[in-house]
Coordinates of C-alpha atoms (C1' of nucleotides) in Angstrom, one line a residue:
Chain A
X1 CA 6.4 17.8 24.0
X2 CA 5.0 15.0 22.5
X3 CA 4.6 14.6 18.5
X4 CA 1.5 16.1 16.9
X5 CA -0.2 14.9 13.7
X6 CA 1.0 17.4 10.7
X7 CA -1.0 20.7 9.9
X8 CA -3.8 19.8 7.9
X9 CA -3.8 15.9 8.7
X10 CA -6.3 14.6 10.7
X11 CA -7.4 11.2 12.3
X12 CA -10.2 9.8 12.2
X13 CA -11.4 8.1 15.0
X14 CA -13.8 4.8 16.2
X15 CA -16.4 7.2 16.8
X16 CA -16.7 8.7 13.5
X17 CA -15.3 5.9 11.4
X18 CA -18.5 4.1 10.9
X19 CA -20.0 7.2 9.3
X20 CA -16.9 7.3 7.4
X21 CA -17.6 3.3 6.5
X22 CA -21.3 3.8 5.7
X23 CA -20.5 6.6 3.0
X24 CA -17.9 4.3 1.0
X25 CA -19.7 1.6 1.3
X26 CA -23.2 3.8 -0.1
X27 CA -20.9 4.4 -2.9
X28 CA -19.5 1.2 -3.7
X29 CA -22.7 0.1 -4.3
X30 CA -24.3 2.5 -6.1
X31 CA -21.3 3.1 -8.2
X32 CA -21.1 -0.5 -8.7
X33 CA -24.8 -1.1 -9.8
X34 CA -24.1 1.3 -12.3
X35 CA -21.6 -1.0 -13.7
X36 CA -17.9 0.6 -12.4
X37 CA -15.1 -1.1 -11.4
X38 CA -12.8 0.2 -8.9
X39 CA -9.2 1.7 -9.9
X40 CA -6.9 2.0 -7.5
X41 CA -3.9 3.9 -8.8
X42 CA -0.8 5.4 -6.9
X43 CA -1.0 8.3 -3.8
X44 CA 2.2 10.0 -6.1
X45 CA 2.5 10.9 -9.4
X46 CA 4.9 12.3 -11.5
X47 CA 5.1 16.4 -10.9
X48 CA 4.6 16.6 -14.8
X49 CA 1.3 14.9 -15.2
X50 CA -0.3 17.0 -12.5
X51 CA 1.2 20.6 -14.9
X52 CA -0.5 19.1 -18.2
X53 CA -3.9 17.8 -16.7
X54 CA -4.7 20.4 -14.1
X55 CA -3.3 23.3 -16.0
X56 CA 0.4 25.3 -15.1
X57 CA -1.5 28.5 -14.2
X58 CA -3.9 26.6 -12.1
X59 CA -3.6 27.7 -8.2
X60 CA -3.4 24.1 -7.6
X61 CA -0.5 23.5 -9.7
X62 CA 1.1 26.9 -9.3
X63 CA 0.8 26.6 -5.2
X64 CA -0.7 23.9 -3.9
X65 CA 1.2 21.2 -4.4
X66 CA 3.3 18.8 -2.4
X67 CA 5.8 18.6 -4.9
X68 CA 9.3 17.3 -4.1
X69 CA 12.7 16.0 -5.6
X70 CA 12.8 11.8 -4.4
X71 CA 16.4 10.5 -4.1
X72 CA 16.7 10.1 -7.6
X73 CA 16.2 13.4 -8.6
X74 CA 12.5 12.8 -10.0
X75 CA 10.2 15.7 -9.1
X76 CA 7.1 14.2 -7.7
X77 CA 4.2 15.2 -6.5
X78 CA 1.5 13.5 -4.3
X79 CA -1.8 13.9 -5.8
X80 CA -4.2 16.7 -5.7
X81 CA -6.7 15.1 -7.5
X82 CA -8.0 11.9 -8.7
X83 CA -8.5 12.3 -12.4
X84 CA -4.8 12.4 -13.7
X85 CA -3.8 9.4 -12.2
X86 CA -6.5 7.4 -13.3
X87 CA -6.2 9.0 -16.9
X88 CA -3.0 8.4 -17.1
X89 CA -4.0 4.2 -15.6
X90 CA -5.7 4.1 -18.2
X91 CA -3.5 5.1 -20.9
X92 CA -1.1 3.8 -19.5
X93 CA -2.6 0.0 -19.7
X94 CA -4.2 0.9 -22.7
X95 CA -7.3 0.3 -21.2
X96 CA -9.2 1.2 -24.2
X97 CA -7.7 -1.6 -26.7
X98 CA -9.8 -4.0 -24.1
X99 CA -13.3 -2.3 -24.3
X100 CA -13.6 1.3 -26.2
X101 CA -15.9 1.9 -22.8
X102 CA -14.5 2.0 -19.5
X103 CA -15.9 3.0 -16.2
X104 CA -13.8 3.3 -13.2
X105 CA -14.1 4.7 -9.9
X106 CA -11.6 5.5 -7.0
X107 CA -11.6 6.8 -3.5
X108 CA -8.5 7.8 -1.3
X109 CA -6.6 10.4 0.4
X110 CA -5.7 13.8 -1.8
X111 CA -3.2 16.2 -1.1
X112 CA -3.3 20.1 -1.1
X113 CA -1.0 22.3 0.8
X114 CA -4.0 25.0 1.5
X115 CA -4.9 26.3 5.0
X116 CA -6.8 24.3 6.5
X117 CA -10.6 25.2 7.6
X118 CA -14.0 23.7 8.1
X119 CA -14.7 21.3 5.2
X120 CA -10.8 21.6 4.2
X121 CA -7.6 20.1 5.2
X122 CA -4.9 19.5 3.4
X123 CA -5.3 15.6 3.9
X124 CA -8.4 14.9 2.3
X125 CA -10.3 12.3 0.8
X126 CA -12.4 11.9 -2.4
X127 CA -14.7 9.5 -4.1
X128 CA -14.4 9.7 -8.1
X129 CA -16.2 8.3 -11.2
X130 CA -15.4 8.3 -14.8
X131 CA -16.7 7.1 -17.9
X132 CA -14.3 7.1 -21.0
X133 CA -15.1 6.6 -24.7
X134 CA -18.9 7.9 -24.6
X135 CA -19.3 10.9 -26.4
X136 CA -23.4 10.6 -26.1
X137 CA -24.6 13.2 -23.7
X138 CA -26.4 9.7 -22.2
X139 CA -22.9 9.5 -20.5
X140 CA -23.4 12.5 -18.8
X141 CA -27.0 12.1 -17.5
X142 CA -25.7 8.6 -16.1
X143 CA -23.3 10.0 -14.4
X144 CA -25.4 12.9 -12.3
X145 CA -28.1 10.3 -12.0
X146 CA -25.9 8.3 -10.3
X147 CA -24.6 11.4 -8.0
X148 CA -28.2 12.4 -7.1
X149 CA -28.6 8.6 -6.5
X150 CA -26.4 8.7 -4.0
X151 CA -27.3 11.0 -2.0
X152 CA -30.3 10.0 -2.1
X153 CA -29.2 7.0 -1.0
X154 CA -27.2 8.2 2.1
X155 CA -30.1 9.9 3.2
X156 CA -29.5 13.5 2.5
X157 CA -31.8 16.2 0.5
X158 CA -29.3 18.8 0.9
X159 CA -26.7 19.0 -1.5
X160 CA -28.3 19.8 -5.1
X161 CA -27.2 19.2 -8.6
X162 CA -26.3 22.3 -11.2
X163 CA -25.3 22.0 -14.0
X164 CA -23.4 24.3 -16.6
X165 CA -21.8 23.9 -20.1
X166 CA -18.5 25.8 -20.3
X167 CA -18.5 25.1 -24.8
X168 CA -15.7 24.0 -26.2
X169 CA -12.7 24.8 -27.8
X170 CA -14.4 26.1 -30.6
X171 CA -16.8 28.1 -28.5
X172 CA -15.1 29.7 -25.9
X173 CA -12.8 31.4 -27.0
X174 CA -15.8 33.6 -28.7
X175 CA -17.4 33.5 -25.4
X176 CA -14.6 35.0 -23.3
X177 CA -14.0 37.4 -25.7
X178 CA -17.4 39.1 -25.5
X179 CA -17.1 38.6 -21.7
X180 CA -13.7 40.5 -22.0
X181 CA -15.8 43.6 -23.6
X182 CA -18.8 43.0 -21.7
X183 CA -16.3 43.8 -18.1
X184 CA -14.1 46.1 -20.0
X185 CA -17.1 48.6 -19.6
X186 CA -17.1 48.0 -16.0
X187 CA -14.0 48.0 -14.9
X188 CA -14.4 50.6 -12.0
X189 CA -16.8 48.5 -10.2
X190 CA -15.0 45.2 -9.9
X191 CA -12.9 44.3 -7.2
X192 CA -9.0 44.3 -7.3
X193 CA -9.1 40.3 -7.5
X194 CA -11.6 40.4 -10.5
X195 CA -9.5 42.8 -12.2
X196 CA -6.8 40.1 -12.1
X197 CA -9.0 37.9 -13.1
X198 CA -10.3 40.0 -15.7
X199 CA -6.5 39.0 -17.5
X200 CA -5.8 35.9 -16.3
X201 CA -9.5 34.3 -16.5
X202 CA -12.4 36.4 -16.6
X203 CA -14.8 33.4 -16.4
X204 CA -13.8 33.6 -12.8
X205 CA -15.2 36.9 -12.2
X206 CA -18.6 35.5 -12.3
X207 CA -18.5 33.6 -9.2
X208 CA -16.9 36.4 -7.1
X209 CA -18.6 37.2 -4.0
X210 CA -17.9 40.9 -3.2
X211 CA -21.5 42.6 -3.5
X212 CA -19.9 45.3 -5.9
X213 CA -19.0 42.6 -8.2
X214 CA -22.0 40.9 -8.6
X215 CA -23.7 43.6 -9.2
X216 CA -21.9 44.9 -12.1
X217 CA -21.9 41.3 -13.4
X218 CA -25.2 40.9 -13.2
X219 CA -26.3 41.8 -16.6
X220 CA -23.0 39.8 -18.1
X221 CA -23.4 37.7 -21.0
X222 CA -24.3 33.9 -20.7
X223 CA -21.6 31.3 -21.6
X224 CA -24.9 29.3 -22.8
X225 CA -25.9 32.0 -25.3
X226 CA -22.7 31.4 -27.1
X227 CA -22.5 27.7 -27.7
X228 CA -21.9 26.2 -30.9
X229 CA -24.5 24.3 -32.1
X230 CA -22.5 20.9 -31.1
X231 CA -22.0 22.2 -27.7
X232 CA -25.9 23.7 -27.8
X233 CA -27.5 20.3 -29.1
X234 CA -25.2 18.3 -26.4
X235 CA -26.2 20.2 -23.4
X236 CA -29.7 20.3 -24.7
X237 CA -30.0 16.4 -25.1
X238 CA -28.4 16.4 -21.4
X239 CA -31.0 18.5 -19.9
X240 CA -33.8 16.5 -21.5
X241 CA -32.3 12.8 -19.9
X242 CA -32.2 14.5 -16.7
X243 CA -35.8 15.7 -17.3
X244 CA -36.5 11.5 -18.7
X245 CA -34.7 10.3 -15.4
X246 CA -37.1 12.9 -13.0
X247 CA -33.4 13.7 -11.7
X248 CA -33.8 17.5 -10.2
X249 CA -31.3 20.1 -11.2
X250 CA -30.8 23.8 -11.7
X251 CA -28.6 25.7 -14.3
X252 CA -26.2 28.3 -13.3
X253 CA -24.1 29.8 -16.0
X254 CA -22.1 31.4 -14.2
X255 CA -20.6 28.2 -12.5
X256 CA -16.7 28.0 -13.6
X257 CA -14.2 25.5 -13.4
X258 CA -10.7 25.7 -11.2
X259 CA -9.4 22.7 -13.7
X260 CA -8.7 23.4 -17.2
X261 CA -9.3 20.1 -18.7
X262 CA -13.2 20.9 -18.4
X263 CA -15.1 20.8 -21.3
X264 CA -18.7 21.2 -22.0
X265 CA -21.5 20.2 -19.3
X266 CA -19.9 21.0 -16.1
X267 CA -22.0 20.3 -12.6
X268 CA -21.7 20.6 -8.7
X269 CA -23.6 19.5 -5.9
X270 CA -24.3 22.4 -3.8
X271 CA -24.8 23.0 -0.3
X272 CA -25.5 26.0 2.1
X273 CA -24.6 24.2 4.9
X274 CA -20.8 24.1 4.9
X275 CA -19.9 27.7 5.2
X276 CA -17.7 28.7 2.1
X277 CA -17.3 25.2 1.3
X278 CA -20.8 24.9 -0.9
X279 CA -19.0 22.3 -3.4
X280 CA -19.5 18.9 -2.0
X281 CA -19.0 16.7 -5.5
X282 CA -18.2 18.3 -8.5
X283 CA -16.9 17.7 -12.1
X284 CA -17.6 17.8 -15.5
X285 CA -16.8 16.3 -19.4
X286 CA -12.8 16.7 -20.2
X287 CA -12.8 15.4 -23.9
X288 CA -9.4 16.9 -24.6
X289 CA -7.8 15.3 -21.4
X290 CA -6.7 12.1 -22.7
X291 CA -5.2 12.9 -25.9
X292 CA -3.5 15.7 -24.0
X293 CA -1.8 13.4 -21.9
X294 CA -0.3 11.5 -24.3
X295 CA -3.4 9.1 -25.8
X296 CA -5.7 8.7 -28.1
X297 CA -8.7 11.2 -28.5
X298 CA -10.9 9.6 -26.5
X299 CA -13.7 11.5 -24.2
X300 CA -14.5 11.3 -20.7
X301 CA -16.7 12.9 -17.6
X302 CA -16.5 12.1 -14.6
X303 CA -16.7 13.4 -10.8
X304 CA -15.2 13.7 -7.3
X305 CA -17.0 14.6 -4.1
X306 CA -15.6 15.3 -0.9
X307 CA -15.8 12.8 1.7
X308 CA -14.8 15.2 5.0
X309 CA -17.9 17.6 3.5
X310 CA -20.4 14.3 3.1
X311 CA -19.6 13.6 6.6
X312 CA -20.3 17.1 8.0
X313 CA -23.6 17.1 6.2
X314 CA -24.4 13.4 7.7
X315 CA -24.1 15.2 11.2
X316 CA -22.8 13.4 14.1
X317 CA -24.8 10.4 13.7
X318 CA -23.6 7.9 14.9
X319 CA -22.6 4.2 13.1
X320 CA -21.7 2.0 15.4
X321 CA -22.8 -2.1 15.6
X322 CA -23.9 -3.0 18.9
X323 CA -23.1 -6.2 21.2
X324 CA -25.7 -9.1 20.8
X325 CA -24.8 -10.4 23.9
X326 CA -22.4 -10.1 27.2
X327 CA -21.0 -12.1 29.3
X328 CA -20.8 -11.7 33.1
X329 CA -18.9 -14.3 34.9
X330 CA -18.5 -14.9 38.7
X331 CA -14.9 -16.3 39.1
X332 CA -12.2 -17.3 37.5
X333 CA -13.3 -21.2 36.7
X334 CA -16.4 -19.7 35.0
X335 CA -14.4 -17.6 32.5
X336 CA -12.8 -21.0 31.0
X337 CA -16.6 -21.8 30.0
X338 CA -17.5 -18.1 29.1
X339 CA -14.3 -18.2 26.6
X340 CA -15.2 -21.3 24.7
X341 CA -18.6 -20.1 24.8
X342 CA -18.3 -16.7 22.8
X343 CA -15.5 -18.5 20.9
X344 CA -18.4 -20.3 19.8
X345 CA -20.5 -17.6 19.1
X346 CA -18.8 -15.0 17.5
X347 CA -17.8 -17.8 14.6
X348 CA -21.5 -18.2 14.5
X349 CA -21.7 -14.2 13.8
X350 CA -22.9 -13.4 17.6
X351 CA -21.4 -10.2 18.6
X352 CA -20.3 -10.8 22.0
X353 CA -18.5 -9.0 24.6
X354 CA -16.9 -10.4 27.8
X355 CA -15.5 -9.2 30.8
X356 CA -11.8 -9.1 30.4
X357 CA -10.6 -8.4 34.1
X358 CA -12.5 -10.1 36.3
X359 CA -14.2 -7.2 38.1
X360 CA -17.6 -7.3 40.6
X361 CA -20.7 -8.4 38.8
X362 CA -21.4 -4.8 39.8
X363 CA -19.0 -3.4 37.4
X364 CA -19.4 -6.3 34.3
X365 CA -23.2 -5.3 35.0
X366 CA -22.6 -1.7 34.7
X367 CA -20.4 -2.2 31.2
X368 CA -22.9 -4.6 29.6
X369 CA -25.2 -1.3 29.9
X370 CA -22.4 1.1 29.0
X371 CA -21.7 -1.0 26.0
X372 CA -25.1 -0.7 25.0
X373 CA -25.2 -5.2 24.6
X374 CA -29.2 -6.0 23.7
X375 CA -28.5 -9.0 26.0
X376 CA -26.6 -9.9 29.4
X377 CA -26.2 -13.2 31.2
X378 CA -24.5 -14.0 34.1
X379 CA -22.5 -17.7 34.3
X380 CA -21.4 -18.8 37.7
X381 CA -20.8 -22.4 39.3
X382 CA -25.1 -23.5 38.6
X383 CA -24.7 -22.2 35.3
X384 CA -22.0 -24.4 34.7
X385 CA -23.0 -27.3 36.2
X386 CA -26.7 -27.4 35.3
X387 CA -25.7 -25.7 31.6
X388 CA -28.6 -23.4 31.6
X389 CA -28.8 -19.6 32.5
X390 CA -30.6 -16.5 32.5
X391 CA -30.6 -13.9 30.0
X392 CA -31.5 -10.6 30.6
X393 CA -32.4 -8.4 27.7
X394 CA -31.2 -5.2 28.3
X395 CA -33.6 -2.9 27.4
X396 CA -36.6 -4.3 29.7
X397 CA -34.9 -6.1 31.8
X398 CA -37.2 -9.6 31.4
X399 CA -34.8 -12.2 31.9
X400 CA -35.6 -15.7 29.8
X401 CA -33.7 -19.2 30.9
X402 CA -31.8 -20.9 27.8
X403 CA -29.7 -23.6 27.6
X404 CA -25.8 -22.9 27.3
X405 CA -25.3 -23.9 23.7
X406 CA -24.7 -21.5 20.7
X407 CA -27.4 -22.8 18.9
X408 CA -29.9 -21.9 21.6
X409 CA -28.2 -18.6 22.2
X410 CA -28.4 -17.9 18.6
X411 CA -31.9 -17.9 18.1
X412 CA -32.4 -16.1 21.4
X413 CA -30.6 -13.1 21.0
X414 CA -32.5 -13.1 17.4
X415 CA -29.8 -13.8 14.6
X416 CA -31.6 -15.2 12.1
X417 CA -29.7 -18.9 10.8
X418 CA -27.2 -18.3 8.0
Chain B
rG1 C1' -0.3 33.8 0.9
rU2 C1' -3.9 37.6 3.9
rG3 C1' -7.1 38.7 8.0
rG4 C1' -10.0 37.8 12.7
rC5 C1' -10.8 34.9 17.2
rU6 C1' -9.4 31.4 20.9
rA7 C1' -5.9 28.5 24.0
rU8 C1' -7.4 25.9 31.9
rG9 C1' -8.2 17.9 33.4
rG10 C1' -10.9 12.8 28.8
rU11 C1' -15.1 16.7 27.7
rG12 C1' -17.9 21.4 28.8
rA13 C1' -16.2 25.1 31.5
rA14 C1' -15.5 28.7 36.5
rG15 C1' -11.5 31.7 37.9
rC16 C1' -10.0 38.6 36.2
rG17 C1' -2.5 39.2 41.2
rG18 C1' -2.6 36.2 47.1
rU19 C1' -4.0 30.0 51.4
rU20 C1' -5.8 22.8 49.0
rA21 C1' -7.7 25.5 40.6
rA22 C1' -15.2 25.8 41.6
rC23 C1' -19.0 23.1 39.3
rA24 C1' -21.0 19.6 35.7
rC25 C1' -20.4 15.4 32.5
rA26 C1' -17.3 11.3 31.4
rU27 C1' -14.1 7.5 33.8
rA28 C1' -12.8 4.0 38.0
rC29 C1' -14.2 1.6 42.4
rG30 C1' -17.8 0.9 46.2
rA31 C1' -23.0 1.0 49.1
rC32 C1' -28.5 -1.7 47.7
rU33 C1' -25.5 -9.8 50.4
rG34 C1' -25.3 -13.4 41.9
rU35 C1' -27.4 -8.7 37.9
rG36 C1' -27.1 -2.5 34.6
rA37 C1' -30.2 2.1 34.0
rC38 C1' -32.3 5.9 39.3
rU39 C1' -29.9 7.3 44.1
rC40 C1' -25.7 7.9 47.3
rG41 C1' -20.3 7.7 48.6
rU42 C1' -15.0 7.9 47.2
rA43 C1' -11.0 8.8 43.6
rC44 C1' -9.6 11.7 39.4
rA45 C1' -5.3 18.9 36.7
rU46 C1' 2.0 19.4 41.8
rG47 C1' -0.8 22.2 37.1
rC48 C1' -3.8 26.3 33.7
rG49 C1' -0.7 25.7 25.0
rA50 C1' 5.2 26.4 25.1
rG51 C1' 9.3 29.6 26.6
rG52 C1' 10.8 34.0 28.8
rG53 C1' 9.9 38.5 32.0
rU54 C1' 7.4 41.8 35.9
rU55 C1' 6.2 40.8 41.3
rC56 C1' 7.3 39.1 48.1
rA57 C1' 3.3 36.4 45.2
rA58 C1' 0.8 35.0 38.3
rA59 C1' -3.9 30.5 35.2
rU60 C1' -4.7 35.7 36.2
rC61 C1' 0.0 41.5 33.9
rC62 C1' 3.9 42.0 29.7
rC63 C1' 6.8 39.9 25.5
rU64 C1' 8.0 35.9 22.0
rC65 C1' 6.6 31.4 19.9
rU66 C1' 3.3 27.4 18.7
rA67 C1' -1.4 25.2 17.9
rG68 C1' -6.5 25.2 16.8
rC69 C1' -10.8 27.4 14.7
rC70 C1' -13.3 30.8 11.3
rA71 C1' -13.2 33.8 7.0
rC72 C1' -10.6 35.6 2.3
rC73 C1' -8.0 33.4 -1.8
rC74 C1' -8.9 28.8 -4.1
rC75 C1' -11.4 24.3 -4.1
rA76 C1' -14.1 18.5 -3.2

RNA sequence: GUGGCUAUGGUGAAGCGGUUAACACAUACGACUGUGACUCGUACAUGCGAGGGUUCAAAUCCCUCUAGCCACCCCA
């Protein structure tokens, strides 16, 4: 038998990696012109910095994890999430002595031991952004402009922006405790998960799916209802810079959080189009995070999004460059001049494609087609000796005569000088 | 962790106990005398997820395992 790829870990291949490329490369630029800087921070963390960030009775932490002992007896974990390790960069480096501001984004592989399905592997990569040190609720509209921006910017409608405020510690507590009552009263209806979650964390009862359920939560308090003023004002002012910025959004308080470090305005772009998997970027303000790990009491907000779901809503479009140019040679004296030619041109920024194996015209003919080149020519012994030849452009077939010389070539095939 | 579905060549698939595993696409080469796309010809699974079993005979029946997919849980 030969070896397999793990459960859970996939490959990704020519074919899809340009649609892979053009979604980092959407980011980096958006994410840039918003004035972030890249982090890139390790794939493995200390086990310990995953329990305090994420939360001990989190399913992530509590099974999820790939967690093991190294050879010198550190538990270790590689990470689920992006957040931690760049928090704990950023302490770490004191990032904040430099400029009381930071903005930093990251992309790379994360690691959850789930099973795997549509939209979820257990191998997957994300795209983050955070700001640190802003407590304005400016910070916050930046940050889902700059999500809706992106998409946007990628070309898709489909995923769309709510938004929530989950309070804060001085707030919820008061809000889960009326909850509490409120599903107390209704205990009969819910489901046997919800009455689990009804102890462990009620909030989660709002997004459960079972028809019973949301029915009998349908009349359940709002989490916005019970906002301290701070948290009321905040979430206020974020609303109206989203309504400044003309960035569309909807508010659904029931939307809940599976990390505990959230705080405050929480948001997710949602889709219909993945199946169960509706989240395709989510996040949210964590002002407590960073003084819970260790540093000062600085805020932050932030984001990740999903790459394998951004590239099953891009579809199966394809991103791939195509040849300029190839070159079909007759024999075997011919290819001498046909390699120094796209030597020539491909340090000029020609693509170019040759025929490797000296096959019939018939079959260099037939790959210049497959290949999809714009142009074709053909260089045999009158090519060579008079230095001039035909080139055929692909797609009408209308064949133009051009001297041999990657100047000429150039400005043929329709690269514009550099 | 729990459920359901599916496993035949590079791909999509026929086949439902009996001679060389259909067909299509893709791929390779060739025919139209140095030019692709259309057309035509030729080649392409000693093997039907793996391992056992039943049978004179198994891709087709039985058992075990494995993998993939989808859903639940949870999440990006």
């Amino acid at each position: 038998m030969a070896i397999t790829a793990v459960k859970g870990f996939n490959d990704i291949l020519p074919d899809e990696s340009g649609r892979w490329q053009y979604i980092e490369q959407t980011a980096r630029r958006v994410f840039e012109l918003n004035g972030f800087g890249e982090i890139r921070v390790p794939v493995m963390e200390k086990t310990e910095l995953f329990c305090r960030s994420i939360g001990d009775a989190t399913d992530i932490v509590e099974k999820e994890m790939y967690t093991f002992t190294d050879k010198g007896e550190n538990s270790v974990t590689l990470r689920p999430e992006g957040t931690a390790g760049v928090m704990r960069a950023f302490i770490e480096h004191k990032l904040y002595a430099q400029d009381p501001i930071a903005k930093l984004y990251y992309l790379g592989p994360m690691f959850r031991y789930e099973r795997p399905q549509k939209g979820r592997y257990r191998q997957f990569h994300q795209i983050g952004a955070e700001i640190t040190g802003v407590n304005e609720p400016l910070a916050d509209a930046q940050v889902l402009n700059m999500l809706t921006t992106f998409f946007r910017e990628i070309g898709l409608t489909e995923p769309t922006l709510q938004i929530n405020s989950l309070g804060c510690p001085e707030c919820r507590p008061g809000y889960r405790a009326a909850l509490r009552s409120f599903l107390e009263e209704r205990m009969e209806h819910l489901c046997e998960d919800c009455k689990r979650r009804f102890v462990t964390n009620p909030l989660r009862t709002l997004d459960c799916k079972v028809p019973g359920c949301i029915e009998a939560t349908s009349g359940a308090p709002s989490v916005l209802e019970h906002l301290c003023s701070a948290c009321d004002d905040h979430f206020s002012s974020v609303r109206r810079y989203l309504d400044l910025s003309s960035t569309p959004y909807s508010i659904n308080f029931r939307m809940v959080r599976g990390l505990d470090y959230y705080t405050r305005t929480t948001f997710e772009m949602v889709t219909g189009l993945l199946g169960s998997q509706s989240a395709v970027a989510a996040g949210g303000r964590y002002d407590g995070l960073i003084s819970q790990l260790g540093g000062p009491s600085i805020p932050g907000i932030g984001f990740a999004m999903g790459l394998e779901r951004v590239a099953l809503l891009l579809g199966s479009q394809k991103f791939v460059s195509l040849p300029d140019l190839f070159i079909a040679t007759m024999g075997g004296a011919e290819r001498d001049v046909a390699f120094r030619l796209m030597d020539g041109l491909l340090k000029s920024g020609v693509r170019v494609e040759l025929d490797y194996e000296g096959k019939s015209l018939k079959s260099q003919m037939r790959r210049a087609d497959k290949l999809k080149a714009r142009y074709s020519v053909v260089i045999g012994g009158n090519e060579v000796t008079s230095g001039r030849a035909s080139f055929k452009r692909m797609a009408d077939g209308i064949q133009t005569d051009s001297a041999l010389t990657v100047a000429d070539i150039r400005s043929l095939v329709g690269k514009s000088d550099l």
